[in-house]
Coordinates of C-alpha atoms in Angstrom, one line a residue:
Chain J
X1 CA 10.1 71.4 -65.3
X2 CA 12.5 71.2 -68.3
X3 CA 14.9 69.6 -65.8
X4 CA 12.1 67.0 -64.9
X5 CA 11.9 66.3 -68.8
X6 CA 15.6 66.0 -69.1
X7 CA 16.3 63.3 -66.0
X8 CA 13.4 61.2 -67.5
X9 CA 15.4 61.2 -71.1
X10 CA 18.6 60.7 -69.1
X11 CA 17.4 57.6 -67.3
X12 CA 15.1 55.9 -70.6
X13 CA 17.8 56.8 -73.4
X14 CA 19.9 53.6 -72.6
X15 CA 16.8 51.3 -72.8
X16 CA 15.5 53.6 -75.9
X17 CA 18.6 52.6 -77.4
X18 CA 18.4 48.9 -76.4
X19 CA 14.9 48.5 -77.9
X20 CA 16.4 50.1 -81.0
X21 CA 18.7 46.7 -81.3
X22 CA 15.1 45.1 -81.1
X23 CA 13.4 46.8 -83.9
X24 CA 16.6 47.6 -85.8
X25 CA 17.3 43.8 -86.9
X26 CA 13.1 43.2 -87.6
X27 CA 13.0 46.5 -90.0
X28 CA 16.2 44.4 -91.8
X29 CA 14.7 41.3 -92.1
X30 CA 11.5 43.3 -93.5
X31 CA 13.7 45.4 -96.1
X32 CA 15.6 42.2 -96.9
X33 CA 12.3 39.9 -97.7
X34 CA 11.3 42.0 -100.6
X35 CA 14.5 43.1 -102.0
X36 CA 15.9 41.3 -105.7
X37 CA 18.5 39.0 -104.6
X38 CA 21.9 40.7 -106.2
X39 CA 20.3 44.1 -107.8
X40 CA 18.5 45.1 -104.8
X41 CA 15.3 46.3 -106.2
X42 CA 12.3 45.8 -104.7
X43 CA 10.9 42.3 -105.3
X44 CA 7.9 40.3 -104.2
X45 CA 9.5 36.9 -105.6
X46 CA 10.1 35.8 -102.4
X47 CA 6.8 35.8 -101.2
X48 CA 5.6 34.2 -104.6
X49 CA 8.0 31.5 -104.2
X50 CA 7.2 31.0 -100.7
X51 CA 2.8 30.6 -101.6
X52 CA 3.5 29.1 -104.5
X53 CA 6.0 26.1 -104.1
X54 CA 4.0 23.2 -102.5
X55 CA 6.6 22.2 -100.4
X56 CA 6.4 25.2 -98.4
X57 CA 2.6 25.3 -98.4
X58 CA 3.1 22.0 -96.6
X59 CA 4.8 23.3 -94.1
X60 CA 3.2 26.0 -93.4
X61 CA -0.1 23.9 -93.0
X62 CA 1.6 21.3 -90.7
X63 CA 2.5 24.1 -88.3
X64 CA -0.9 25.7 -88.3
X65 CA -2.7 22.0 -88.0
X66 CA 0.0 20.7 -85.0
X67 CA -0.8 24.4 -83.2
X68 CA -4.5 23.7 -83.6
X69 CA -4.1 20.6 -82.3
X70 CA -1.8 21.6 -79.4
X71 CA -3.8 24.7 -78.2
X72 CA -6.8 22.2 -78.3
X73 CA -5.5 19.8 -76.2
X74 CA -4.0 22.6 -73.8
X75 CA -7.4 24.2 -73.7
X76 CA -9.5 20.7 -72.9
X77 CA -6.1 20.0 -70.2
X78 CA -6.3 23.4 -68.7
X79 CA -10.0 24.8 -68.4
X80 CA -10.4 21.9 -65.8
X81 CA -7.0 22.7 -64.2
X82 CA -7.9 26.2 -63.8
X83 CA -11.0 25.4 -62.5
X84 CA -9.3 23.5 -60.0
X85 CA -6.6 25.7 -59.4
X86 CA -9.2 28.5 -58.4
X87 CA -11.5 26.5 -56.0
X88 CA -8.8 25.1 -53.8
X89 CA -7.1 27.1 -51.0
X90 CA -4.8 29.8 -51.9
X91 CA -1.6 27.8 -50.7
X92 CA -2.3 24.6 -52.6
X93 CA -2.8 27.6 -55.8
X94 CA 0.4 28.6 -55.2
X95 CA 1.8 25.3 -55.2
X96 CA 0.0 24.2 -58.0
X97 CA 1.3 27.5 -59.7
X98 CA 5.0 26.9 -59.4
X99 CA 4.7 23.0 -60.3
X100 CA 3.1 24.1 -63.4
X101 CA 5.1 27.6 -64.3
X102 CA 8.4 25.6 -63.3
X103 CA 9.1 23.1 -66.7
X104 CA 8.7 26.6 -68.4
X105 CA 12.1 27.8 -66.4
X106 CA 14.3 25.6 -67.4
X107 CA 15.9 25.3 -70.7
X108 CA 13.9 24.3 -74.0
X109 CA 16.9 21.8 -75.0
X110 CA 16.4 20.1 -71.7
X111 CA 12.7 19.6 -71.6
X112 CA 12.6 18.6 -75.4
X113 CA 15.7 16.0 -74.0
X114 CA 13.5 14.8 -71.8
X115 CA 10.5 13.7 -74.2
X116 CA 13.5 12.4 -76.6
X117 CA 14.0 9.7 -74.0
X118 CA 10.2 9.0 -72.8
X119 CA 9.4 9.2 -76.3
X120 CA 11.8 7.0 -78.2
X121 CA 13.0 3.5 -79.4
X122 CA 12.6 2.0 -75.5
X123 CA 11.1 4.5 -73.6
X124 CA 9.2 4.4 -71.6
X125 CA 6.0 5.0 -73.3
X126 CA 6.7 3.3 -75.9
X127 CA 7.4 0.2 -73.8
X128 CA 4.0 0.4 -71.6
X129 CA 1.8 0.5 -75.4
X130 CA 3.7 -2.7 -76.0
X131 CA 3.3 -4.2 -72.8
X132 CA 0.0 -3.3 -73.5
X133 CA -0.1 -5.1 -76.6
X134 CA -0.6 -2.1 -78.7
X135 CA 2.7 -2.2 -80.7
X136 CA 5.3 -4.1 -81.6
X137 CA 8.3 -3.9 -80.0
X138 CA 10.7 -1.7 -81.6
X139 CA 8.0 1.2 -81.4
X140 CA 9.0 4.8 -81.5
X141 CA 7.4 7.5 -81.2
X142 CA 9.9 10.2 -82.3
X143 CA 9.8 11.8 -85.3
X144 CA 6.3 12.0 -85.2
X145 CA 3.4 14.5 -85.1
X146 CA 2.1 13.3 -82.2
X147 CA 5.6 13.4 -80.3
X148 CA 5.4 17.3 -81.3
X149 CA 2.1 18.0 -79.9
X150 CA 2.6 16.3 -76.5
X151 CA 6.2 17.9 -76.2
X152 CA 4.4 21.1 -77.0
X153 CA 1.8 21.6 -75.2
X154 CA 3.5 20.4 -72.3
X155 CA 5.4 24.0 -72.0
X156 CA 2.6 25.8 -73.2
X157 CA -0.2 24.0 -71.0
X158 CA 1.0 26.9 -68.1
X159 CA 0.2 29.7 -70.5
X160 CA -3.3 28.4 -71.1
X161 CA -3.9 27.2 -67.3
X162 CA -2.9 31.0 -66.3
X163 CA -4.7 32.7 -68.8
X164 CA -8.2 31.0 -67.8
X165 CA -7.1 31.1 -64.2
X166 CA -7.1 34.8 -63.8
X167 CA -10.9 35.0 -65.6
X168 CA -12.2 32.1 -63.1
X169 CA -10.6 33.8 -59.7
X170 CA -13.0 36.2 -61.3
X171 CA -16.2 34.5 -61.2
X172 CA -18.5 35.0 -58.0
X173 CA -18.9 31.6 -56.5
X174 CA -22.6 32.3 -55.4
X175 CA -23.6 32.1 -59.3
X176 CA -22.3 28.5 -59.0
X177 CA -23.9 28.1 -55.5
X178 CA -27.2 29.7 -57.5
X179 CA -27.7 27.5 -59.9
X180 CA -27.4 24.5 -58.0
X181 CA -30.1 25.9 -55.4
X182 CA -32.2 25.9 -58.4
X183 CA -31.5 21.8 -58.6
X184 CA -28.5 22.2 -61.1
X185 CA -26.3 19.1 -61.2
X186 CA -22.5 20.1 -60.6
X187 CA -21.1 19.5 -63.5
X188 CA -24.6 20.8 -65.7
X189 CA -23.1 24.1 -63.3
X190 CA -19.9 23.9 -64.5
X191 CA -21.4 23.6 -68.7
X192 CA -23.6 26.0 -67.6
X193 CA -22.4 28.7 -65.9
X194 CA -18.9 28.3 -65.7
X195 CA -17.6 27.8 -68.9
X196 CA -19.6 31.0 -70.7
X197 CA -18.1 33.1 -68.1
X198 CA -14.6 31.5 -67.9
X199 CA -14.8 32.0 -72.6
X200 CA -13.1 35.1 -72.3
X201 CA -9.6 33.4 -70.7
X202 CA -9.8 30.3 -73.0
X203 CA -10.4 32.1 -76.0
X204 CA -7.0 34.6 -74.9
X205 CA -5.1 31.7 -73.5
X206 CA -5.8 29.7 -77.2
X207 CA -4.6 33.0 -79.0
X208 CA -1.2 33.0 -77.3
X209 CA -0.9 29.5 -77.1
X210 CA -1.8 29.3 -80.7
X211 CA 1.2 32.2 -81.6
X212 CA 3.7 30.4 -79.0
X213 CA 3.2 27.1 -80.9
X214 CA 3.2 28.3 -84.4
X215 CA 6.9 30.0 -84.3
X216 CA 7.8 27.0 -82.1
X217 CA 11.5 25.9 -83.1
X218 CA 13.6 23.5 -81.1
X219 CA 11.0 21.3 -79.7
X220 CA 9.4 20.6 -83.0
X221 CA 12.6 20.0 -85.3
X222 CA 14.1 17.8 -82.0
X223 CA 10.6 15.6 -81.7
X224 CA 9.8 16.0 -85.2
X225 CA 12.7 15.2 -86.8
X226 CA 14.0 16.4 -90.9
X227 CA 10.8 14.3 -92.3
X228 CA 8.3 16.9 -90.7
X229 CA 9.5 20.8 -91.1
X230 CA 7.4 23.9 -89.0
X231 CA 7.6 26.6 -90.4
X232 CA 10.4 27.9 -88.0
X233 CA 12.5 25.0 -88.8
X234 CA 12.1 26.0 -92.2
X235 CA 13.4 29.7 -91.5
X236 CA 16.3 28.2 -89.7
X237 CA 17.2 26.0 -92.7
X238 CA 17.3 28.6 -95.1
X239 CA 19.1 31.3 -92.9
X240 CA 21.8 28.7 -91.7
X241 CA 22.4 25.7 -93.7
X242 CA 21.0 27.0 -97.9
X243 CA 22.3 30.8 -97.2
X244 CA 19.0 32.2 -98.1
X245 CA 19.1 34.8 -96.8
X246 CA 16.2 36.6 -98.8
X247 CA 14.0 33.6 -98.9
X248 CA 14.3 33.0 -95.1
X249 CA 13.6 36.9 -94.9
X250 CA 10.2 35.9 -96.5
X251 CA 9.3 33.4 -94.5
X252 CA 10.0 35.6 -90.9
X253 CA 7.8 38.1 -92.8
X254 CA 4.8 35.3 -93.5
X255 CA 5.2 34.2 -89.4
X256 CA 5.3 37.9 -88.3
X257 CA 1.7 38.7 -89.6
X258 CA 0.5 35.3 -89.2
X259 CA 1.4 36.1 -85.2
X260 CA 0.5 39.8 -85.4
X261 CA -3.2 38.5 -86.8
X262 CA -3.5 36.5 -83.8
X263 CA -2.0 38.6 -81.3
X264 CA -4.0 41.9 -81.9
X265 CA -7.3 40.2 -81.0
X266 CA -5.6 38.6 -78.2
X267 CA -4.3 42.2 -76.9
X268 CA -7.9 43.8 -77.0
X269 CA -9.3 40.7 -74.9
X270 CA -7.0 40.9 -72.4
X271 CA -7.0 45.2 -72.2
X272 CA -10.8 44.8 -72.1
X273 CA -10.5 41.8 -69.5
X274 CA -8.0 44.4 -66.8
X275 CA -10.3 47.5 -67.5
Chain X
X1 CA -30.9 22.4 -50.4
X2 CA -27.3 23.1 -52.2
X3 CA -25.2 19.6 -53.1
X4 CA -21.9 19.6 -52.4
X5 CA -19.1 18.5 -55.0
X6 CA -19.7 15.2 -55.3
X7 CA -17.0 12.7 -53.8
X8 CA -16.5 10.9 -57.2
X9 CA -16.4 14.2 -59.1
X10 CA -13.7 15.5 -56.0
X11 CA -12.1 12.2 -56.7
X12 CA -11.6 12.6 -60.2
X13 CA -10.1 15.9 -60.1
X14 CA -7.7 14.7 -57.9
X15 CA -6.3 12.2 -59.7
X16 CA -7.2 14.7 -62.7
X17 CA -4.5 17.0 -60.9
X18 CA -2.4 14.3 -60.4
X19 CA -1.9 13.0 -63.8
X20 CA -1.8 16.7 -65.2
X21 CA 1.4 17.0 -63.1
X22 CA 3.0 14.0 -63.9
X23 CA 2.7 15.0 -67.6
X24 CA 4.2 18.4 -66.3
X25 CA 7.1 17.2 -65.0
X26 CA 8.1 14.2 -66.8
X27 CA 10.6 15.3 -68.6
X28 CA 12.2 17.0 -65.6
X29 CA 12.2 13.1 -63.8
X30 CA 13.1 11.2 -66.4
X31 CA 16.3 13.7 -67.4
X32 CA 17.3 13.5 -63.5
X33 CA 16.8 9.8 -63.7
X34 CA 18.6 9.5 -66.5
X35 CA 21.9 11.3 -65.1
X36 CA 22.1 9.3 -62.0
X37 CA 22.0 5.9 -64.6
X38 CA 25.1 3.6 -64.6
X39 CA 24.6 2.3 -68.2
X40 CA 26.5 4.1 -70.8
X41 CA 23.2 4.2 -72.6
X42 CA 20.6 6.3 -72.0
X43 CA 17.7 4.3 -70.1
X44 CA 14.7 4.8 -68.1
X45 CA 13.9 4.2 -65.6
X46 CA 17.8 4.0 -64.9
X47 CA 19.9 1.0 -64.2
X48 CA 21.7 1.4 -61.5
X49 CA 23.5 4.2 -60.1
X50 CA 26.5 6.2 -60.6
X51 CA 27.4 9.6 -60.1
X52 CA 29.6 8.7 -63.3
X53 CA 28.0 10.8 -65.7
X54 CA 28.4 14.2 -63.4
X55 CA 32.3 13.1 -62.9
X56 CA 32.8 13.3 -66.7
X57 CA 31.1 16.6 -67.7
X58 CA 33.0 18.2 -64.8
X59 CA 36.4 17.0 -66.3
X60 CA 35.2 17.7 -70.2
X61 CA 36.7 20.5 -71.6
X62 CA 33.5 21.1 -74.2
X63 CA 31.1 21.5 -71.6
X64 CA 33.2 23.4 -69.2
X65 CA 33.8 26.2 -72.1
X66 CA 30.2 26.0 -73.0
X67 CA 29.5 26.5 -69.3
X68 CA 31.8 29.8 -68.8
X69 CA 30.7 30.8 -72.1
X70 CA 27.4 30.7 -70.6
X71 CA 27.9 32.2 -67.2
X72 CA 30.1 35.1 -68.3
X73 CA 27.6 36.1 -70.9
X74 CA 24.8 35.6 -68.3
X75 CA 26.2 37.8 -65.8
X76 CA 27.5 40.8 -68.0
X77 CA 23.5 40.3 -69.4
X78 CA 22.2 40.6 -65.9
X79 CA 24.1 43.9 -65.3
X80 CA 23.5 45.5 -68.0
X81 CA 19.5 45.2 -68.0
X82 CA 19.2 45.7 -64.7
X83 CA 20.7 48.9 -65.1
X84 CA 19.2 49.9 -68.4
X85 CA 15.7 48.7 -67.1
X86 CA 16.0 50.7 -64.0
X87 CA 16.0 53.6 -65.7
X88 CA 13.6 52.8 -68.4
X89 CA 11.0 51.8 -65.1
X90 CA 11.5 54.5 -63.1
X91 CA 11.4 57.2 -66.0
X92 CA 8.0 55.1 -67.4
X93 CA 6.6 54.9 -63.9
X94 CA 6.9 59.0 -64.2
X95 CA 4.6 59.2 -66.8
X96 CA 5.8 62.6 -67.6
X97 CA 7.3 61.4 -71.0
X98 CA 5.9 62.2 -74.3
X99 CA 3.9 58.9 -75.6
X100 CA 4.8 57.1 -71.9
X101 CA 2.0 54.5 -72.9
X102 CA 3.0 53.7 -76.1
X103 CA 7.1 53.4 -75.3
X104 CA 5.5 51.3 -72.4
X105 CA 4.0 48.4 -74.5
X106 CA 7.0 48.7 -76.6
X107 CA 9.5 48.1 -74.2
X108 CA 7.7 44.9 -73.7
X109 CA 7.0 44.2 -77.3
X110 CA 10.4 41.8 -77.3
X111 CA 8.5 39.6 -74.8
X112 CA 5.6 39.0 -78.0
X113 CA 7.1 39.1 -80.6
X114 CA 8.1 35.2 -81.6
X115 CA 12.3 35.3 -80.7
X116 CA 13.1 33.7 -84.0
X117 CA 12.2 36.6 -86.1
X118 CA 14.4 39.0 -83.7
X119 CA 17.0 35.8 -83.7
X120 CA 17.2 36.0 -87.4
X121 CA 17.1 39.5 -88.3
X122 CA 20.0 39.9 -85.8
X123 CA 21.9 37.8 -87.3
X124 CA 21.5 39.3 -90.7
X125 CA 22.1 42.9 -89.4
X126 CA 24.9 41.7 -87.1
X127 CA 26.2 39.6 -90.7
X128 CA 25.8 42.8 -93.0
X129 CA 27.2 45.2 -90.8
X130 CA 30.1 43.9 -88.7
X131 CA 31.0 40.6 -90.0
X132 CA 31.0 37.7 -88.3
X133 CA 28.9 37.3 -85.3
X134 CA 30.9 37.8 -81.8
X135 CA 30.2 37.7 -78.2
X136 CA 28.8 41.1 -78.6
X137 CA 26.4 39.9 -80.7
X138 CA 25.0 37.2 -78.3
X139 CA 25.5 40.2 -75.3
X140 CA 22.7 42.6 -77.0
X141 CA 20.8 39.3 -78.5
X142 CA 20.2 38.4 -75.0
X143 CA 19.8 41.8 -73.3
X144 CA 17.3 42.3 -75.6
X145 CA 15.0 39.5 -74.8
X146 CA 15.9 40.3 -71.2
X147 CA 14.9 43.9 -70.6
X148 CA 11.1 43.3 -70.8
X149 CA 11.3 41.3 -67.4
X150 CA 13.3 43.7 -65.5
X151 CA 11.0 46.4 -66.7
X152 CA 7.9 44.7 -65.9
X153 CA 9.1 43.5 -62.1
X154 CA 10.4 46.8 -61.5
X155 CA 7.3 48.7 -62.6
X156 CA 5.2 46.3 -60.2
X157 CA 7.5 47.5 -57.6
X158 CA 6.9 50.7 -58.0
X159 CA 3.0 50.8 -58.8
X160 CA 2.7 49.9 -55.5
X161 CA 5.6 52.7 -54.0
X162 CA 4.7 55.7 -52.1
X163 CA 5.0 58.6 -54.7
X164 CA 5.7 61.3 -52.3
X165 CA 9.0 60.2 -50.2
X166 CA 10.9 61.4 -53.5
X167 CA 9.0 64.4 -53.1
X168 CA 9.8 64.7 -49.1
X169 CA 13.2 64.0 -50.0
X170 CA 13.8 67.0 -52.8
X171 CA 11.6 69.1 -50.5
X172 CA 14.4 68.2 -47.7
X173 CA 16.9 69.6 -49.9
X174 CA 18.2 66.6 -51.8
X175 CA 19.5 66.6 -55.1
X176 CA 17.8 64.7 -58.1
X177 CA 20.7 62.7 -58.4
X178 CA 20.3 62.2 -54.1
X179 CA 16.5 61.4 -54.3
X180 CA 17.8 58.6 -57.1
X181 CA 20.0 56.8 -55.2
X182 CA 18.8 57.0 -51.9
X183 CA 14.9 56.5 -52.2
X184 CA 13.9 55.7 -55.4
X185 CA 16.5 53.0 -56.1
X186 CA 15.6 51.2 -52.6
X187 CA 12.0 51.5 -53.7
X188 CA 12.9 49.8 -57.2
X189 CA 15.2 46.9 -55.1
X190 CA 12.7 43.9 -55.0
X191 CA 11.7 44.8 -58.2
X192 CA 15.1 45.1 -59.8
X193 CA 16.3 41.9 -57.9
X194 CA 13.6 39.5 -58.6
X195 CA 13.9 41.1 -62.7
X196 CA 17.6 40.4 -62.5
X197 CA 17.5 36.8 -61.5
X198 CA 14.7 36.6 -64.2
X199 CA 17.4 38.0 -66.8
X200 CA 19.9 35.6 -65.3
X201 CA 18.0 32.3 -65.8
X202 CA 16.4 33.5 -69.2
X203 CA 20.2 34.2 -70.7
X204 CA 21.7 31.1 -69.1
X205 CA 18.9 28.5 -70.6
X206 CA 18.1 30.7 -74.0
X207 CA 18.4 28.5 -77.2
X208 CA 17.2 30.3 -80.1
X209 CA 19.4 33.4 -80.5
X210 CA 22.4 31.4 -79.6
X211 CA 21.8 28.8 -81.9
X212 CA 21.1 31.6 -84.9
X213 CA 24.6 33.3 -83.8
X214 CA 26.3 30.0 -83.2
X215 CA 29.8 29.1 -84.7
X216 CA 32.2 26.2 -83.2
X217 CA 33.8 29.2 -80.9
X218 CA 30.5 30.4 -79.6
X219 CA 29.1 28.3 -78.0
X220 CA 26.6 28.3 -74.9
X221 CA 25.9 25.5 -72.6
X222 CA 21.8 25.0 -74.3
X223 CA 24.0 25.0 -77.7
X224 CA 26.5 22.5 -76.4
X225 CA 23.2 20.3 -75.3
X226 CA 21.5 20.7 -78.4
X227 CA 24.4 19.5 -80.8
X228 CA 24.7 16.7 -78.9
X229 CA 21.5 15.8 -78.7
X230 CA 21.7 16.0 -83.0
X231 CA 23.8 13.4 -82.4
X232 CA 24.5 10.8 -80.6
X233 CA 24.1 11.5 -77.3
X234 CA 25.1 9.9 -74.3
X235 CA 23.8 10.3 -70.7
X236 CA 26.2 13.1 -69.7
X237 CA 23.5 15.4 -71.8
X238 CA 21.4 14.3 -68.8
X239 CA 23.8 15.0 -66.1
X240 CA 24.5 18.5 -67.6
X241 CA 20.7 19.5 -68.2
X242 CA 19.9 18.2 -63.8
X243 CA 22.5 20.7 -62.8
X244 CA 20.3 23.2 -65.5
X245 CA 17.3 22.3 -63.6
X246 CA 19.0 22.8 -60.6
X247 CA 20.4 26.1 -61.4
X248 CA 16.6 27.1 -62.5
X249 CA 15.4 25.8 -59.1
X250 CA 17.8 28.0 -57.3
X251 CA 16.7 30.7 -58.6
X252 CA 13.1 30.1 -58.1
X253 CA 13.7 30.0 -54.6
X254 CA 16.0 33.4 -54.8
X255 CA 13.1 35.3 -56.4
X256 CA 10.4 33.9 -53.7
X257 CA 12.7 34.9 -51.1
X258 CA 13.1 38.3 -52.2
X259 CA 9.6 39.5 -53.9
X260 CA 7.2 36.2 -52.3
X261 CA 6.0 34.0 -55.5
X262 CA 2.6 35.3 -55.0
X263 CA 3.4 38.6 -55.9
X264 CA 5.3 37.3 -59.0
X265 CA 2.8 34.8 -60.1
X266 CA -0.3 37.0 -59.6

């Protein structure tokens, strides 16, 4: 028996001791956020400077309204999609699955490339609103909050669509089929009885949607451009360009409990939701 | 009497379906489109076409570095959490550890936690105690990040293993070390393969930790996009980023053909 002990050490130490470089570099970056800058004495002037400096209340405000707005969006896009994706026939699923999961693959700088171009001074989208006689010509729609929020919840639409997918496949067709024997309309079916039964995924697909968005960097600072700072952007500034190092510390610190307020309840859904 | 879905409900789903998916994959055309464009600007739909954009990365120095850079750092990732996460699976799917839940959830904590904290506090550990950030540095940044997929595939894998051949086999006189590599390990194969190729296209198209730990000799092939794209760029960034999407692609198909997408995506 103690050998049986000893072989399971044996065989987890190495990934005990790769987690360690996990958790080692976060319990810096927590020691370093409230630590005087020279002295090392233990400091909360970080954190003041960080809530009380309205520049930095800003940003932290444009991140949480652009991820309200994205997981929005992504819940209105993918409820329906789920929907969708549950009632058809398990191979269409599947290929609806992979289209969906498969931007999510690829790199963040490509994807973000790609908007850069539909996005901008002659893209395409910004050509068809002036065809359409909505702008003028020399329209772009980079470096602007709405460029953010369609490149992001493009990448996190699959997260949402998956979350909600798993709770419909759940549902028991015949309560659908029930209420419409009792003269239902289809869609009064789907406001009806779907969508109270299907909560559980939206609400748990809009948590971690909501997290993904908020420490969002690339595709933000790329879309958004200098003008309009996330909060990660903001973090990257002061760790790479100002030498912050502290201050930056902070900030990490303000998006780790931000997150870890959001993911908690969104860990007890989804434990209660697999039993 | 029950109604059926009614056609112009079933007709706007489809073309519901059909515009969700074209917002999907836009990006992924247009960057394709893009690279295949014989302007020197980048355009699109394209003008023209020209294979002249793929000529040029393949002959640039920057991207070729970038691109070794990436691949050698890919494939030494790859091996090492394929090994490390075997273990970690096999001694988790055990249960006999002390806390085996709770060492569970965190071996998977890295895929939760938002990557720019662990990014950043890397790089300030990595700063304080070694210096300047290395190859090294990237190495555990990325095994890191990799490790909860191998874990997770493999553990899948083996939920779904017979427990008792390791048993037969100890009963039959095999070592523990024989019962390892000759039962458990084939059990653990579809699990480890489909987490390595995970590992693989997560290290080769990561952005955030390499652009923390980036300096102009470190430098991945994302990280060579992305400074162009600060730029000025031109539509080689396209070709570069279509032979990304291919690589992904690739891969996709590997891991079907080795676990079945349905097991994966369920």
């Amino acid at each position: 028996m103690r050998t049986d002990r000893a072989e399971d050490v044996a065989l987890a130490a190495p990934g005990v001791i790769l987690l360690l470089a996990f958790f080692l570099p976060i319990a810096q970056m927590l020691v370093l956020s409230v630590a005087h800058e020279p002295s090392g004495r233990l400091s909360a002037e970080h954190f003041v400077r960080f809530l009380t400096d309205p520049y930095f209340a800003g940003v932290a405000w444009r991140t949480v309204r652009l991820s309200l707005a994205i997981t929005l969006i992504a819940a209105a896009i993918g409820f329906p999609l789920a929907y969708i994706m549950a009632r058809v026939s398990p191979t269409l699923r599947l290929w609806l699955i992979i289209l969906v999961v498969l931007p999510l693959m690829t790199s963040v700088v490509v994807r973000t490339f790609g908007w850069m171009v539909l996005l901008g001074r002659g893209g395409l989208i910004p050509f068809t609103l002036w065809k359409m006689g909505f702008v003028g010509r020399n329209f772009t729609l980079m470096q602007t909050e709405a460029a953010v929020i369609v490149g992001m919840t493009q990448v996190l639409l699959p997260f949402m669509t998956l979350s909600i997918l798993g709770v419909v496949m759940k549902i028991d067709p015949r309560l659908e089929e029930a209420a419409r024997t009792m003269g239902c309309g289809f869609l009064a079916s789907l406001r009806t009885v779907v969508l109270p039964l299907a909560m559980p995924g939206i609400v748990a697909g809009s948590l971690l949607v909501f997290t993904l968005s908020v420490s969002s960097f690339i595709t933000p600072s790329l879309l958004g451009g200098v003008r309009l700072p996330v909060l990660a952007g903001s973090i990257y500034e002061a760790a790479t360009k100002t030498l912050e190092w502290h201050f930056a510390a902070a900030q990490s610190v303000v998006l780790l409990l931000g997150v870890l307020a959001v993911l908690v309840p969104y860990i007890r859904l989804t434990r209660r939701a697999h039993g | 009497m029950v109604r059926g879905v009614p056609a112009s409900v079933r007709a706007a789903a489809w073309i519901f379906v059909i515009l969700t998916l074209v917002f999907v994959l836009a990006p992924l055309i247009v960057v394709a489109g893009v690279s295949v464009s014989e302007s020197q600007f980048i355009v699109f739909p394209p003008q023209g076409f020209s294979l002249r954009w793929y000529e040029a990365i393949l002959s640039s120095s920057t991207y070729l570095a970038a691109a070794w850079t990436s691949l050698k750092l890919a494939v030494l990732v790859t091996s090492t959490v394929t090994g490390v996460g075997a273990g970690a699976a096999v001694a988790l799917h055990r249960r006999r550890l002390p806390l085996s839940e709770l060492l569970g959830a965190l071996f998977l904590s890295p895929l939760i936690l938002p990557t720019i904290i662990f990014a950043i506090g890397l790089l300030m550990l990595w700063s304080a105690t070694f210096g300047p950030v290395s190859f090294m540095a990237l190495w555990i940044g990325h095994s890191v990040i990799a490790l909860p997929y191998v874990v997770r595939t493999t553990l899948a894998v083996l939920a779904d293993s017979d427990p008792f051949l390791e048993e037969a086999a100890r009963t039959m006189g095999a070592s523990r070390w024989q019962a390892l590599v000759h039962v458990i390990l084939p059990q653990c194969a579809p699990g480890l393969a489909a987490g390595a190729f995970f590992a693989f296209n997560i290290s080769f198209d990561e952005a955030i930790v390499a652009l923390f730990l980036r300096t102009p000799s470190l430098v991945t092939l994302p990280i060579q996009i992305y400074n162009q794209l600060e730029f000025s760029p031109d539509p080689s960034v396209a070709a570069v980023s279509t032979l990304m999407i291919a690589l992904t692609v690739v891969l996709i198909v590997a891991i079907d053909r080795l676990l079945g997408i349905q097991r994966v995506a369920a």
